[in-house]
Short mmCIF file of C-alpha atoms in Angstrom, two decimals:
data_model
loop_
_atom_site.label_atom_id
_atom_site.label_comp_id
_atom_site.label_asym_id
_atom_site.label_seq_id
_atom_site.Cartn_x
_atom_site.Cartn_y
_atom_site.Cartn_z
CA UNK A 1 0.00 0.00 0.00
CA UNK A 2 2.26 2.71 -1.12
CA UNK A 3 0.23 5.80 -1.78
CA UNK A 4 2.93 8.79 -0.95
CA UNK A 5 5.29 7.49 1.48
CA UNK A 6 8.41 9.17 3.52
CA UNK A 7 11.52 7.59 4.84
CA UNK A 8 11.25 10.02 8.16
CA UNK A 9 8.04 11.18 9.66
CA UNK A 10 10.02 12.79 11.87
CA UNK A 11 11.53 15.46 9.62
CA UNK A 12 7.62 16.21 8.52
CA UNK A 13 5.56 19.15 10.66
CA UNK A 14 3.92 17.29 13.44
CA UNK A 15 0.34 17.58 14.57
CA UNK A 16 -0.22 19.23 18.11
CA UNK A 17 -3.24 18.77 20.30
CA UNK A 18 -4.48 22.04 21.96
CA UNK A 19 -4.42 21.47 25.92
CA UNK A 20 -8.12 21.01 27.10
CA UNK A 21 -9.26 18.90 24.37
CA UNK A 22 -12.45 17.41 24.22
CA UNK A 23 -12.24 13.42 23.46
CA UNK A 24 -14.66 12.29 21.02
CA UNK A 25 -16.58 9.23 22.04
CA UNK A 26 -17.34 5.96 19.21
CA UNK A 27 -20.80 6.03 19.23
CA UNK A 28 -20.80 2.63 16.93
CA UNK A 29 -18.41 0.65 14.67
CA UNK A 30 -19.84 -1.23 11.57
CA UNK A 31 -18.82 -3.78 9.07
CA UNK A 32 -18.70 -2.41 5.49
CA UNK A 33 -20.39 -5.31 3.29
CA UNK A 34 -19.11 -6.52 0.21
CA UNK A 35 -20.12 -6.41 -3.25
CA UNK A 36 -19.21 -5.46 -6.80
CA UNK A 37 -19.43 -2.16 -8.76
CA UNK A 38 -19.11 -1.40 -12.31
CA UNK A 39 -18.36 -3.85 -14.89
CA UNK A 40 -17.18 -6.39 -11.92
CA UNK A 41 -14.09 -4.75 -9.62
CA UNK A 42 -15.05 -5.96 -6.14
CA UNK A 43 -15.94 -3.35 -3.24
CA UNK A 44 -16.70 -2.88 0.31
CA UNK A 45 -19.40 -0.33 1.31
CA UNK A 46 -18.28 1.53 4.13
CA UNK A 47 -20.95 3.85 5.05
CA UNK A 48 -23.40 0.86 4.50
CA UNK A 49 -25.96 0.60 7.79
CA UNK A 50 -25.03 3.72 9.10
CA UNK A 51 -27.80 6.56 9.84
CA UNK A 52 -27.14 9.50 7.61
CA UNK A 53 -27.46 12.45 10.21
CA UNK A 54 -23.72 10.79 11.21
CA UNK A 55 -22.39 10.71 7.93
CA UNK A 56 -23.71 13.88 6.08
CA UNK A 57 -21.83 16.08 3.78
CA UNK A 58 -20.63 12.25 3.43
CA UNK A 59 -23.10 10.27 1.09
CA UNK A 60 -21.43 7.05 0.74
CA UNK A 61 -17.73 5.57 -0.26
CA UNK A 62 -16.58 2.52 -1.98
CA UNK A 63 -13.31 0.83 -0.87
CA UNK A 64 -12.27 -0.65 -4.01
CA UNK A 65 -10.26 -3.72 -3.95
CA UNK A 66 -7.48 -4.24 -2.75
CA UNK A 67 -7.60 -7.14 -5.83
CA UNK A 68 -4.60 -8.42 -7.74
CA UNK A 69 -5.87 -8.73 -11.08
CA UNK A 70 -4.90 -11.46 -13.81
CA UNK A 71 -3.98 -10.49 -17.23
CA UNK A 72 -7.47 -9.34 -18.78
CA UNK A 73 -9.36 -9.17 -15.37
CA UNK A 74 -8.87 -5.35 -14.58
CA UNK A 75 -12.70 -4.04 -14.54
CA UNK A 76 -13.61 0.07 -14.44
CA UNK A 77 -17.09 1.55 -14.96
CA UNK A 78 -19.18 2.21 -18.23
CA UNK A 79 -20.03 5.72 -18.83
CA UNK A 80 -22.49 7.02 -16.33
CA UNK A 81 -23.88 10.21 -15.38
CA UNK A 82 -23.88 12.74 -11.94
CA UNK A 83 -25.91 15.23 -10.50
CA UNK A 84 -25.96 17.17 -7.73
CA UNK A 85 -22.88 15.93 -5.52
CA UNK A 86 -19.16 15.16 -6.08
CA UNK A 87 -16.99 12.58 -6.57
CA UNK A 88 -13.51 11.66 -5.06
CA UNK A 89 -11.58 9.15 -6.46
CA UNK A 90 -8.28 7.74 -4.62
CA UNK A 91 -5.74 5.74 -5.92
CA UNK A 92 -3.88 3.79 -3.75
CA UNK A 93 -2.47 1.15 -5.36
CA UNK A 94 -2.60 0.61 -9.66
CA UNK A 95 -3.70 3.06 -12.24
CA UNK A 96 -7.07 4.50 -13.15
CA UNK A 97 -8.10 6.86 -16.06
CA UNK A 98 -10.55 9.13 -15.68
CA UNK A 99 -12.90 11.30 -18.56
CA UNK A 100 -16.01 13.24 -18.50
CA UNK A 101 -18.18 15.18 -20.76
CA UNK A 102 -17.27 18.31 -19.53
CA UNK A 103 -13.47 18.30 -20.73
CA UNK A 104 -11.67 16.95 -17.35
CA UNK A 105 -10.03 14.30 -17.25
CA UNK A 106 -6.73 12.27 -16.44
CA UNK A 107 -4.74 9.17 -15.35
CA UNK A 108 -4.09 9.11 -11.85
CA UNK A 109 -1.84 6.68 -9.77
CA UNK A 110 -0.60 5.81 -6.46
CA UNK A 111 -1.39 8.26 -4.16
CA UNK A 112 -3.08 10.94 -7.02
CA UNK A 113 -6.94 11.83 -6.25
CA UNK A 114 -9.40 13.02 -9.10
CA UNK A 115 -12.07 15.26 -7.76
CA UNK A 116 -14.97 16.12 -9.81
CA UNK A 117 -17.65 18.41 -8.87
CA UNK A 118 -20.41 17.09 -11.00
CA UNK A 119 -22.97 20.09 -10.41
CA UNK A 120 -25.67 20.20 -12.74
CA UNK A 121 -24.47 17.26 -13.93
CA UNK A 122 -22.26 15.67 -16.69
CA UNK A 123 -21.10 11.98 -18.20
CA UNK A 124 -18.15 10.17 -16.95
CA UNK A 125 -16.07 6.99 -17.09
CA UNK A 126 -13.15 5.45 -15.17
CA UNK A 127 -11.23 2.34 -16.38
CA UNK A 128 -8.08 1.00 -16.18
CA UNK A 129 -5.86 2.19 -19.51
CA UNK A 130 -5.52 -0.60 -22.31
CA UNK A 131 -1.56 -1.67 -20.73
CA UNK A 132 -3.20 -2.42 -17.60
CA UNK A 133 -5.93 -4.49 -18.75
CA UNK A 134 -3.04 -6.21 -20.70
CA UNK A 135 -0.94 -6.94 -17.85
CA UNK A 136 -2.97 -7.15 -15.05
CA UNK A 137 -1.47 -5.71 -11.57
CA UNK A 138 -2.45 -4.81 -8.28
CA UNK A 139 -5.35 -2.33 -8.01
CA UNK A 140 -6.67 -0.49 -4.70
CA UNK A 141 -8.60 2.97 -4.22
CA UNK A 142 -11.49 4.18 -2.67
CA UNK A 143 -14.23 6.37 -4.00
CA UNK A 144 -16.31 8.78 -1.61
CA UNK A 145 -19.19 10.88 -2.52
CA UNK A 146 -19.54 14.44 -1.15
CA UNK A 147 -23.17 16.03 -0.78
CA UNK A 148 -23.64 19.87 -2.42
CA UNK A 149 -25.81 22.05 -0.65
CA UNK A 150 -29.33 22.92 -2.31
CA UNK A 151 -27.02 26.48 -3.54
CA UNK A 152 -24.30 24.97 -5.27
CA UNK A 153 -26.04 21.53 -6.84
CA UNK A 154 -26.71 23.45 -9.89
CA UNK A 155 -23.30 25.04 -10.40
CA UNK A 156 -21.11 24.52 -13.32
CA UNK A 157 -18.70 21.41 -13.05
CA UNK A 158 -15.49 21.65 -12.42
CA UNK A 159 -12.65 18.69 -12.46
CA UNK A 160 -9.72 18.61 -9.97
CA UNK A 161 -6.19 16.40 -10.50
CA UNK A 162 -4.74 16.20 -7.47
CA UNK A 163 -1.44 14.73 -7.29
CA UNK A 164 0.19 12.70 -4.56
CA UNK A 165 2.85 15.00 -4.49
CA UNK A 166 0.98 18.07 -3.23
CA UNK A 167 -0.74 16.56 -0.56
CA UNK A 168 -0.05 17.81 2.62
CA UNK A 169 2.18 15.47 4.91
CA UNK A 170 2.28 15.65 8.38
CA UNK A 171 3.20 13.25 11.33
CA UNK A 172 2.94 12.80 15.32
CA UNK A 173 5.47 13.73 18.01
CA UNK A 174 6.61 10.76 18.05
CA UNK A 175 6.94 10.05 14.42
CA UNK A 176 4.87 6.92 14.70
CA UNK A 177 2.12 7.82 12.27
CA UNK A 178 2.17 9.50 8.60
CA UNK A 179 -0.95 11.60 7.94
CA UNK A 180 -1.83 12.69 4.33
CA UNK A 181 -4.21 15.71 4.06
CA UNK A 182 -5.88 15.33 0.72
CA UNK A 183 -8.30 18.14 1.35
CA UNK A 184 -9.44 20.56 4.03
CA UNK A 185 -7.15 21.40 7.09
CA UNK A 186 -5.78 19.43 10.33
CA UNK A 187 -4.08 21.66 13.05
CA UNK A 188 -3.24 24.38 10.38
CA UNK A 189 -2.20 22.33 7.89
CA UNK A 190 -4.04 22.62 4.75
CA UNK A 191 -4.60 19.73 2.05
CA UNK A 192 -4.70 20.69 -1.83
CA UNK A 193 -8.27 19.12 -2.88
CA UNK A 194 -10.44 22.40 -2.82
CA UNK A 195 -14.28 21.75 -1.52
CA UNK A 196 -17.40 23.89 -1.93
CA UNK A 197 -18.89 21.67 1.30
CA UNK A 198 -15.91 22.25 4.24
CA UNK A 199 -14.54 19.04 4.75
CA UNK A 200 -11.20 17.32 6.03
CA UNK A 201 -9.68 14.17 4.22
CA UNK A 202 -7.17 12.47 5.88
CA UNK A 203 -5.23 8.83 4.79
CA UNK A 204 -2.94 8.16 8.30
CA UNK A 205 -0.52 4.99 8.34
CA UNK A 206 -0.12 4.07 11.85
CA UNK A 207 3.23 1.39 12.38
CA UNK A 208 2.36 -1.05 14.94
CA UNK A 209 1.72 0.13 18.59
CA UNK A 210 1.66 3.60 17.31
CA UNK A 211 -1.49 5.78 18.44
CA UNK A 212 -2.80 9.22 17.00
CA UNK A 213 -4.78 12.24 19.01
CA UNK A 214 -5.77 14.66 16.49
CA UNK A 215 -7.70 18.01 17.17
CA UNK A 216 -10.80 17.87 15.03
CA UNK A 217 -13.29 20.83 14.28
CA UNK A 218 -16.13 20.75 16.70
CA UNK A 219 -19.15 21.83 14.11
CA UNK A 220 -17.20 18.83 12.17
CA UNK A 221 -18.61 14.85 12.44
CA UNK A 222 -15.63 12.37 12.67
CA UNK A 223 -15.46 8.94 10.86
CA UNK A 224 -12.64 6.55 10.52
CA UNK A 225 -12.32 3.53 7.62
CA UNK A 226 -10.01 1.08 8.30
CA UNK A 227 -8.48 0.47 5.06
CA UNK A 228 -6.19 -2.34 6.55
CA UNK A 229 -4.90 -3.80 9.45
CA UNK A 230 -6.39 -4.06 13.13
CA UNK A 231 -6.42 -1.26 15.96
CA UNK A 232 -8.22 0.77 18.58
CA UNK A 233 -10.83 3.53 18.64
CA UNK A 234 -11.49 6.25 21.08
CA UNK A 235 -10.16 6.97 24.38
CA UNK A 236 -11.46 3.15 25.45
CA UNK A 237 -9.68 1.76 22.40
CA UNK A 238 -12.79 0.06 20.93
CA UNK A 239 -11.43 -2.86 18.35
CA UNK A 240 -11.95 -2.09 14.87
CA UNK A 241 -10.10 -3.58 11.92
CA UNK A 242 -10.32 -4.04 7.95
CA UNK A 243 -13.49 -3.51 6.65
CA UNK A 244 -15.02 -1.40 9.82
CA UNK A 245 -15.84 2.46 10.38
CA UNK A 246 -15.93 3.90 13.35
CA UNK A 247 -18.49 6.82 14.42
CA UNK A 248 -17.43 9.33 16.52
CA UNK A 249 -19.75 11.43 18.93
CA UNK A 250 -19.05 15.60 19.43
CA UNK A 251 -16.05 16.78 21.28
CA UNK A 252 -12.56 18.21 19.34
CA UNK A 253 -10.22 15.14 19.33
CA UNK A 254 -10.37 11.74 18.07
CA UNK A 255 -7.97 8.78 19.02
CA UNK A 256 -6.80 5.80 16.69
CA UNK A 257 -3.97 3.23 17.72
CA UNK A 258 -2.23 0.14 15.72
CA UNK A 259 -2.43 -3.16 17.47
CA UNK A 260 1.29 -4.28 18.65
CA UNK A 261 0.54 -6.98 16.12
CA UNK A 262 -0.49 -6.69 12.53
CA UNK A 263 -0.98 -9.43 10.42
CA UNK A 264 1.78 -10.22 7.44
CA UNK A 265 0.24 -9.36 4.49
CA UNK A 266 -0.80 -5.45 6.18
CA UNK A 267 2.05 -4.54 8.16
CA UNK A 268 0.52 -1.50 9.44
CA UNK A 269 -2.84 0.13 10.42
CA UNK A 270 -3.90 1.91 7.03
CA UNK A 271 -7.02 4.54 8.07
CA UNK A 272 -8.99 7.03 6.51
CA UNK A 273 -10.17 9.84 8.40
CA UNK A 274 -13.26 12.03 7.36
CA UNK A 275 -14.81 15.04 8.84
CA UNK A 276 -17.30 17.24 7.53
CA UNK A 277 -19.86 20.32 8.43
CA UNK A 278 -22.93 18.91 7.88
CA UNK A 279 -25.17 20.74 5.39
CA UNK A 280 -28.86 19.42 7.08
CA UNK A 281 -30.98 19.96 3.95
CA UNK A 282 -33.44 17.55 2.40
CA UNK A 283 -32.29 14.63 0.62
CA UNK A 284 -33.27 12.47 -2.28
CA UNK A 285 -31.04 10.22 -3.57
CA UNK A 286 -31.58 7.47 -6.24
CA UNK A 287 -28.71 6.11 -8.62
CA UNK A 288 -25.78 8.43 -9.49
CA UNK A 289 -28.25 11.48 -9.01
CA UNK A 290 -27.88 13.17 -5.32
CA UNK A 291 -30.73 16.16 -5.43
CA UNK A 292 -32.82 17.75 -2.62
CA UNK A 293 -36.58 16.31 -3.86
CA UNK A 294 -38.11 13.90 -5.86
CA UNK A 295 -39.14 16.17 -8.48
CA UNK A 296 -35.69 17.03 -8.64
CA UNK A 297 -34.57 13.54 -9.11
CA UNK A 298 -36.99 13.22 -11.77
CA UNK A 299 -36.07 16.15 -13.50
CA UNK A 300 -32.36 14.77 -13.68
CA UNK A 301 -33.37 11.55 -15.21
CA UNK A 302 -35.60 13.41 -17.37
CA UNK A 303 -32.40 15.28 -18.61
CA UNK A 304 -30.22 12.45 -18.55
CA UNK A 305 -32.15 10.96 -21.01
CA UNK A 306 -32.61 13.61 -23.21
CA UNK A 307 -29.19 14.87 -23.88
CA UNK A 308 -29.09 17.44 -21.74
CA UNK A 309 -26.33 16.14 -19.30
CA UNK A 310 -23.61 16.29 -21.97
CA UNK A 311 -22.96 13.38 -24.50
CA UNK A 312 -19.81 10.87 -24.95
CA UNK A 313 -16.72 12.36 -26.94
CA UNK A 314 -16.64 10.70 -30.88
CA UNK A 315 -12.89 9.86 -29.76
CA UNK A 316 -14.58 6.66 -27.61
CA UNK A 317 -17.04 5.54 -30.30
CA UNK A 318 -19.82 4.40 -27.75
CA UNK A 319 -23.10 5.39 -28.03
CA UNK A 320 -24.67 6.59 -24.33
CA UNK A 321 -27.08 3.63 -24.30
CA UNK A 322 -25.32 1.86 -20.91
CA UNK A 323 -27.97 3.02 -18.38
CA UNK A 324 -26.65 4.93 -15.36
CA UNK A 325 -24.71 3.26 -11.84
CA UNK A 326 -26.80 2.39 -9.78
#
């Protein structure tokens, strides 16, 4: 798992917790189930089971993989369209392209995010490039979906390419833990994804035995995915491991710690940390269209299928028949 990696943490800016802190509490930990997305890549649904009044800005996010694919496996999505939301791709491990209808587009690799603001909405597809497909390889990311308020789901979108190398990397006092700020700030410290709904993004490696105490925004909720490996939760160290999130209460600090022990194959604790001001608005979701009403969702599909959401560059050849993700 090498997204962007460091030989010292401990020549990186560490992460101070103000004195007085409020410990946030893990109000649950849940399973992500597993499933498969696309045209077949296998994925865990993290958010799965958990109430939404916890989760929002967050609408849901797909762990996908990690899979080592055979030569001619590696699976990506058909072209698809988005309203009213965005979407964050992460690429941990292998290679992903990335197009749209409204001119962004990219190839992003280990450690490089794509962040697309679909607005009032647009046609995409991600799939691994031809040599890929050819060769096979190791492929691991995560895809998370970020409500818009009722203001901004109309706006023009807008594509973001943001590489590994300007993400914002940070570490403990002790040096035990690497944090990479994708987007929004942690103690001062501000990631390079920019966000019309004020979020924090945060991948953390954790070596064995290690533990973390970071000050989080109070008007902020706090989740935690545990991407791989096995640790502890909260100031009671609740168990989580591969698979799980972890719900944190109010307060403006959240714990994580690495078992002493990590299994072979996921030497450390590999967690993704997510905060977000929730926007509290109405919401209707169905399919890859996030809106505020039902009249709204119907209006989207109504668009969808009348052209009106963009239509598939010549360059691919397709025709936009493949129905939407579900």
């Amino acid at each position: 798992m090498p997204a962007v990696t460091v030989e010292n943490p401990l020549a990186l800016p560490r992460v101070a917790v103000p004195a007085g802190a409020v410990e946030r509490p893990v109000l649950t930990v849940t399973t992500a189930p597993q499933g498969f997305e696309g045209e077949g890549f296998p994925v865990r649904r993290a958010f799965a089971g958990i109430n939404y009044r916890h989760l929002d800005p967050f609408i849901m996010m797909d762990q996908m993989g990690e899979v080592e694919y055979a030569p001619g496996e590696p699976k990506g999505t058909p072209w698809h369209p988005h309203r009213g939301f965005e979407t964050v791709t992460y690429i941990i491990d292998g290679i992903f392209d990335h197009q749209d209808s409204n001119g962004g587009g990219g190839t992003i690799t280990n450690g490089d995010t794509q962040w697309m603001t679909a607005g009032s909405g647009l046609l995409h597809i991600e799939a691994p490039p031809e040599h890929l497909v050819t060769s096979g390889g190791l492929f691991h990311g995560l895809q998370l979906w970020v409500n818009l308020p009722a203001k901004d789901k109309m706006m023009a979108p807008r594509y973001q390419d943001i590489r590994g190398g300007t993400v914002q990397l940070l570490s403990t006092p002790d040096g035990g833990a690497l944090l990479r700020v994708i987007a929004g700030e942690l103690d001062g410290h501000q990631g390079p994804g920019i966000t019309h709904t004020p979020i924090t993004m945060v991948h953390a490696t954790l070596r064995p035995g290690a533990e973390i105490t970071l000050p989080w925004r109070e008007d902020f909720n706090g989740l935690a995915y545990v991407l791989a490996g096995r640790g502890g939760v909260g100031a009671d160290r609740r168990p989580v491991r591969t698979g799980q999130t972890a719900v944190f209460g109010a307060g403006s600090s959240l714990t994580v710690r690495a078992d002493e022990k990590q299994d072979s194959n996921t030497p450390d604790l590999e967690v993704v940390l997510l905060g977000g001001r929730p926007i509290r608005e109405p919401m209707a979701h169905y399919g890859p269209f996030v809106m505020n009403t039902r009249d709204e969702l119907q209006q989207a599909f109504e668009d969808f299928q009348k052209g009106r959401l963009g239509t598939i560059p010549a360059v691919h050849g397709m025709s936009s028949e493949g129905g939407p993700r579900s």
